[in-house]
Tab-separated table of C-alpha atoms in Angstrom:
chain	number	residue	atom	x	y	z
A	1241	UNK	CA	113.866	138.425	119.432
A	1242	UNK	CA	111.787	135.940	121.413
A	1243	UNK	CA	112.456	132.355	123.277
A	1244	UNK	CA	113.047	129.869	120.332
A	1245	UNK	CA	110.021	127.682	120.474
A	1246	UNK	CA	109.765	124.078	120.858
A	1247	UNK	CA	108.401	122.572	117.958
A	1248	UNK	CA	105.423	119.540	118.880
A	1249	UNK	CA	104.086	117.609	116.558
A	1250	UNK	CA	100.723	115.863	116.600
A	1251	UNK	CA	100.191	112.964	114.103
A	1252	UNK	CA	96.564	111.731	113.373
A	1253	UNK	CA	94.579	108.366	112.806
A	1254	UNK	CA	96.493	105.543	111.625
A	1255	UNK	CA	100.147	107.177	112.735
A	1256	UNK	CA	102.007	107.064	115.612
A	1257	UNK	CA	104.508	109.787	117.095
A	1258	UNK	CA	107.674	108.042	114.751
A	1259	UNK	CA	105.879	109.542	111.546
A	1260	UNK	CA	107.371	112.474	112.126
A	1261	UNK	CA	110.922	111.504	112.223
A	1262	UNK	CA	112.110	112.489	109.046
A	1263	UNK	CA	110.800	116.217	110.214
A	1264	UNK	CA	112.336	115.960	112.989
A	1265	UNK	CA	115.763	115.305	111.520
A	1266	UNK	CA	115.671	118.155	109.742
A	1267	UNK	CA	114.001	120.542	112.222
A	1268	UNK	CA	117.130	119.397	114.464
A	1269	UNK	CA	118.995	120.437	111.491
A	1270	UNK	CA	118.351	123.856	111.375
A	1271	UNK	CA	118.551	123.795	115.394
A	1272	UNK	CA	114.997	123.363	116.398
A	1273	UNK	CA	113.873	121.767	119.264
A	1274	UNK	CA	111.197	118.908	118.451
A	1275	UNK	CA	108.887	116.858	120.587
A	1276	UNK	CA	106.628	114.347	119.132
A	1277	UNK	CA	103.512	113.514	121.327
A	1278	UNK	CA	101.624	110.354	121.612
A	1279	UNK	CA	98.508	111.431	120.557
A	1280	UNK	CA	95.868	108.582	122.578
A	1281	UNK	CA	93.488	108.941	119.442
A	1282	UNK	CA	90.512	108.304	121.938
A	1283	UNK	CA	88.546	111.790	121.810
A	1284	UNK	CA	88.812	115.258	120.634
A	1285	UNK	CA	88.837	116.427	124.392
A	1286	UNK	CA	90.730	114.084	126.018
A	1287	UNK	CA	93.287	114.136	123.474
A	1288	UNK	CA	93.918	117.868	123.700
A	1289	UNK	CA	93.768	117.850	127.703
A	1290	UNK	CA	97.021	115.461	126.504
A	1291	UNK	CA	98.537	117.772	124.563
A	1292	UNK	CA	98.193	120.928	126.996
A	1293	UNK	CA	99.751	118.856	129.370
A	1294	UNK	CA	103.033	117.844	126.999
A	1295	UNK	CA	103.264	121.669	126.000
A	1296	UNK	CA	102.947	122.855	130.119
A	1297	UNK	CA	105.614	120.187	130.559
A	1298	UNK	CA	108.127	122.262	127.730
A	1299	UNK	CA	107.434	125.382	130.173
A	1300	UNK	CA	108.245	127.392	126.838
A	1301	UNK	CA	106.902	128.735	123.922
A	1302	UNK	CA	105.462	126.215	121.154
A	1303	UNK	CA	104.580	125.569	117.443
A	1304	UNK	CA	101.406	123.337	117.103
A	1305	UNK	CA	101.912	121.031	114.531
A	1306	UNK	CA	98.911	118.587	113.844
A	1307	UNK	CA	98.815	116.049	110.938
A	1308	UNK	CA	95.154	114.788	109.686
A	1309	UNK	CA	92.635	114.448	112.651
A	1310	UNK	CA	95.838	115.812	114.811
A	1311	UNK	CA	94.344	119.054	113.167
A	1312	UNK	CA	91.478	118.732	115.259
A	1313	UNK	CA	93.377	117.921	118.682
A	1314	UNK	CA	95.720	120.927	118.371
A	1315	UNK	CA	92.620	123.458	117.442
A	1316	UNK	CA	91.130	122.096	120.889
A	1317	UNK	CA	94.115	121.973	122.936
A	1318	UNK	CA	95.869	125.387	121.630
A	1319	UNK	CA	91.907	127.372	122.238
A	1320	UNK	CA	93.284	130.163	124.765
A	1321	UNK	CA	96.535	128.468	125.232
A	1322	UNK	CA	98.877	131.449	125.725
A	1323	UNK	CA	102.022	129.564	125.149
A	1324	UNK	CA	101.173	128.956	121.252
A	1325	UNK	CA	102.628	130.678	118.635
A	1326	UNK	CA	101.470	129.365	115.785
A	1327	UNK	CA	99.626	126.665	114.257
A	1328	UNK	CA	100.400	124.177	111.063
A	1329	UNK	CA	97.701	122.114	109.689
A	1330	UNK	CA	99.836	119.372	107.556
A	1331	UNK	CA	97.164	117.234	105.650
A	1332	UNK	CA	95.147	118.317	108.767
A	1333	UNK	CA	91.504	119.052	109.667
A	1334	UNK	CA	90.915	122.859	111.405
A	1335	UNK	CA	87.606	123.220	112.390
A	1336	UNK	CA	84.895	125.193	113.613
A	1337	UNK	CA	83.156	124.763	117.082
A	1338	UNK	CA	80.628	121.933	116.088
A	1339	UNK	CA	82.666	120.156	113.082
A	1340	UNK	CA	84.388	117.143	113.577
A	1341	UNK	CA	86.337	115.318	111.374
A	1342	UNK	CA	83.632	113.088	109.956
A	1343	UNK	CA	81.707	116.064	109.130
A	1344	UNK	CA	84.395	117.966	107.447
A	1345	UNK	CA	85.067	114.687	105.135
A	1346	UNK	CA	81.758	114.322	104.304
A	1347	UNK	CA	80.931	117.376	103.375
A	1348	UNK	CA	83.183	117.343	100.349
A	1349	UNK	CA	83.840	114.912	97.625
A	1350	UNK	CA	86.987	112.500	97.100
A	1351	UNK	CA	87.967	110.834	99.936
A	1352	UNK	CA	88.189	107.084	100.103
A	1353	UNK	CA	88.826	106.180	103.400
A	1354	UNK	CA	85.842	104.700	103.998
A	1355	UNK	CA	86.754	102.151	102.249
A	1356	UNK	CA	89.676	101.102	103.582
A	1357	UNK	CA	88.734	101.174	107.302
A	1358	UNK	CA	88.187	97.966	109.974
A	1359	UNK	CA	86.140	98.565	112.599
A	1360	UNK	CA	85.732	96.534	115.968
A	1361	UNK	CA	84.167	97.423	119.220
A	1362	UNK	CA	85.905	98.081	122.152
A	1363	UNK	CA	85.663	97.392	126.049
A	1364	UNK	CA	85.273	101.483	126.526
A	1365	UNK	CA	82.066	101.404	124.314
A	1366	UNK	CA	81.840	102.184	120.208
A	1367	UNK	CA	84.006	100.679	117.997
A	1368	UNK	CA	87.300	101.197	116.802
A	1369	UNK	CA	88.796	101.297	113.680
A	1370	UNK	CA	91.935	101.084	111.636
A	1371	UNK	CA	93.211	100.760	107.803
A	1372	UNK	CA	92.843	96.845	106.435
A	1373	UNK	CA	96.528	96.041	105.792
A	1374	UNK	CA	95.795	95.587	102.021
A	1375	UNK	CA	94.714	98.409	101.293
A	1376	UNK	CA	97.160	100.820	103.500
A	1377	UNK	CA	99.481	101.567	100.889
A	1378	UNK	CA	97.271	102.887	98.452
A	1379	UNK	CA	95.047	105.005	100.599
A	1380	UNK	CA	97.826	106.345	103.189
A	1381	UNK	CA	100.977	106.412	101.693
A	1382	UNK	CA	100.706	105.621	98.186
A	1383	UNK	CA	104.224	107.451	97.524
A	1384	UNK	CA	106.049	105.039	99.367
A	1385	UNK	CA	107.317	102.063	98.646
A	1386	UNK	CA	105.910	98.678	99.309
A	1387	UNK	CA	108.009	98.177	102.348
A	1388	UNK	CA	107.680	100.919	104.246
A	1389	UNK	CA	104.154	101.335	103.613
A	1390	UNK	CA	104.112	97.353	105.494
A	1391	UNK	CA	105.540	98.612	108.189
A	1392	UNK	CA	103.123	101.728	108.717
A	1393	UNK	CA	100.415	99.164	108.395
A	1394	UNK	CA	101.857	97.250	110.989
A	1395	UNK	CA	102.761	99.999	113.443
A	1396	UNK	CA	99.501	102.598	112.539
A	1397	UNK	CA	97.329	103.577	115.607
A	1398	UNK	CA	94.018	102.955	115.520
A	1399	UNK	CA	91.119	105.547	116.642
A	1400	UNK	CA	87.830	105.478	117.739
A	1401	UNK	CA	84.574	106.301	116.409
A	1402	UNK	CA	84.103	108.791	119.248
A	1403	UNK	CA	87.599	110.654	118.294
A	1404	UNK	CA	86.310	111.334	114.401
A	1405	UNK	CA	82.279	112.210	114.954
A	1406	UNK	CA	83.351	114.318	118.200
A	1407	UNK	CA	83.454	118.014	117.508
A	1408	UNK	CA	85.764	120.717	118.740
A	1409	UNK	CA	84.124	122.372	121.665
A	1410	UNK	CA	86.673	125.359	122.456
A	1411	UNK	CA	84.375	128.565	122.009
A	1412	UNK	CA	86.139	130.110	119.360
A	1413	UNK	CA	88.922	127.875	116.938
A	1414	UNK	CA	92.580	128.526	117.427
A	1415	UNK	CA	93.047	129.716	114.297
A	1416	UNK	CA	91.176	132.414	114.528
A	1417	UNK	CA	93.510	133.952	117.109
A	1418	UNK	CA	96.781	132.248	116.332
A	1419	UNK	CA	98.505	132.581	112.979
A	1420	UNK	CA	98.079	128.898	110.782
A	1421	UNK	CA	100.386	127.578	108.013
A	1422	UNK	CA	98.795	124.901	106.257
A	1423	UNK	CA	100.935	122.352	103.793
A	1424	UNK	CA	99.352	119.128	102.143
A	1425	UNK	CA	99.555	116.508	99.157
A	1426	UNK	CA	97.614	116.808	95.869
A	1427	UNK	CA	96.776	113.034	95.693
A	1428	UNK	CA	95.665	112.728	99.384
A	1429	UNK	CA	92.990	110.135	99.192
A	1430	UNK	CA	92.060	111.116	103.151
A	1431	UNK	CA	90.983	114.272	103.576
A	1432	UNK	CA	89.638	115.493	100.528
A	1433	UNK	CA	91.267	118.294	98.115
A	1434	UNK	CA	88.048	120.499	98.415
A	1435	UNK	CA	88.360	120.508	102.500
A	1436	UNK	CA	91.815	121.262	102.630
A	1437	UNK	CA	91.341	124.319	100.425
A	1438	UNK	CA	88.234	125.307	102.292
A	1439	UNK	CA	89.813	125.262	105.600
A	1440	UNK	CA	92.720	127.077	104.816
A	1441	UNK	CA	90.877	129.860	103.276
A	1442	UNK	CA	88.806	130.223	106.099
A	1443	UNK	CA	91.437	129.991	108.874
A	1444	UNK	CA	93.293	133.080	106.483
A	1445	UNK	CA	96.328	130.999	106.642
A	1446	UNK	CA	99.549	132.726	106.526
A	1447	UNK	CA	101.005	130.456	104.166
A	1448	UNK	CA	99.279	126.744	101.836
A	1449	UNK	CA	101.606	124.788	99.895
A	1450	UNK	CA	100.050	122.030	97.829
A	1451	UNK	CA	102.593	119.317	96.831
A	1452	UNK	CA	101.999	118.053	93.494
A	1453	UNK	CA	101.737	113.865	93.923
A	1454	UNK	CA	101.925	113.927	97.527
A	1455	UNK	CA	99.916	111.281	99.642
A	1456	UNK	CA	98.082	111.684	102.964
A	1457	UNK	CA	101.501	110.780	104.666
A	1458	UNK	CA	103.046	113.794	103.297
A	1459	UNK	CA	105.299	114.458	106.489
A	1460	UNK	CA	106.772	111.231	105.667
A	1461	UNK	CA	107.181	111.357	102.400
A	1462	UNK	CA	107.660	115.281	101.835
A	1463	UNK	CA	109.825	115.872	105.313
A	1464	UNK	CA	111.740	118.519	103.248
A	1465	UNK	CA	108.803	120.243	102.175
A	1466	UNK	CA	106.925	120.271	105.465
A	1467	UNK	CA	110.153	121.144	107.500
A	1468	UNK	CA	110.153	124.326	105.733
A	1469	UNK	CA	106.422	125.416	105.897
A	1470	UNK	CA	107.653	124.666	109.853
A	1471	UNK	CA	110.390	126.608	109.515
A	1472	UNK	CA	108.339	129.337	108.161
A	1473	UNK	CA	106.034	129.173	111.569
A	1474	UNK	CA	108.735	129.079	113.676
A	1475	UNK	CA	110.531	131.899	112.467
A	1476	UNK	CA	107.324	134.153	113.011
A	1477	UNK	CA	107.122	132.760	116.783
A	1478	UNK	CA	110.328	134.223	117.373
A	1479	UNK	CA	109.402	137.874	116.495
């Protein structure tokens, strides 16, 4: 059997690296190693270049976890990337060479993000944007309660224009190399049903789990449920 992988997890727009704590808990749990990155949210490419450089800093074998447009920074960052076992896409964008995550949510019905965002320029050029704190809970993390869903509000990192219309430039998409697991939430108001579906058919994934009532924060509110579509990834690095 091979090295035990490290497990790194990627979280997306409006997130920050302490979303994943309830995963990690229970990765821990079953004796997995866990590292959540910072993702800067500031471009596809620059992000990834980020993320290579956390997993060459392991010096070990990794799972690629991303979470919403995290899906498009590990794609980028795990193109070629020999250390990389496997991929899961957790409410997650996987594209193709050319798709970014604006495209990919426009070209399917149901998503109402939109509508929620803020934008703002910023000194680097373009704007920026983030979820207007009234209307987090419902479009985020509408199965959690009041409170916590505050708090996300408060603590979410923002992301640039640049980051969602930029499109994953790797020559061929991880996925197509590098077996994917792909686990989201029914009522995910983000990322629309019809994407999900349509990526993870097209990336062959090993395994999709659909929670019934789950929101776009699904690692949050479903750590038990994504821990064990992890689980599932990590025990097929290992072989």
């Amino acid at each position: 059997m091979s090295e035990q992988p490290v497990i790194v997890l990627v979280h997306g727009a409006f997130a920050e690296s302490a979303s994943w704590n309830r995963v990690i808990r229970r990765l821990h749990g079953h004796g997995l190693p866990a590292v959540a990155a910072a993702n800067p949210l500031r471009g596809v490419e620059g992000d990834a270049a980020y993320v290579r450089d956390v997993i060459a800093g392991l010096g070990r074998p990794v799972v690629l976890v991303g979470h919403s447009y995290g899906g498009m920074v590990v794609t980028q960052a795990a193109a070629g990337h020999p250390a990389v076992r496997a991929l899961v896409y957790v409410a997650a964008f996987a594209p193709e060479p050319g798709e970014s995550a604006f495209l990919l949510t426009g070209r399917f019905e149901g998503s109402t993000l939109g509508t929620a965002l803020e934008a703002y320029p910023v000194v680097s050029g373009g704007n920026e944007f983030r979820i207007a704190a009234d209307r987090f809970h419902h479009q985020f993390c509408a199965d959690l309660d009041a409170g916590e869903a505050a708090l996300m509000a408060a603590t979410q990192r923002p992301v640039t224009e640049r980051a969602l219309t930029g499109a994953l430039t790797a020559d061929e998409p991880a996925w197509r190399t590098i077996p994917s697991w792909f686990v989201h939430g029914e009522r995910d108001l983000s990322i629309p049903a019809a994407a999900r579906r349509f990526m993870a058919e097209r990336a062959g994934a090993r395994r999709t789990r659909e929670i019934a009532g789950a929101s776009h924060a699904v690692a949050a509110s479903q750590p038990d449920a994504v821990t064990a579509v992890i689980r599932d990834a990590a025990g097929h690095a290992r072989r």
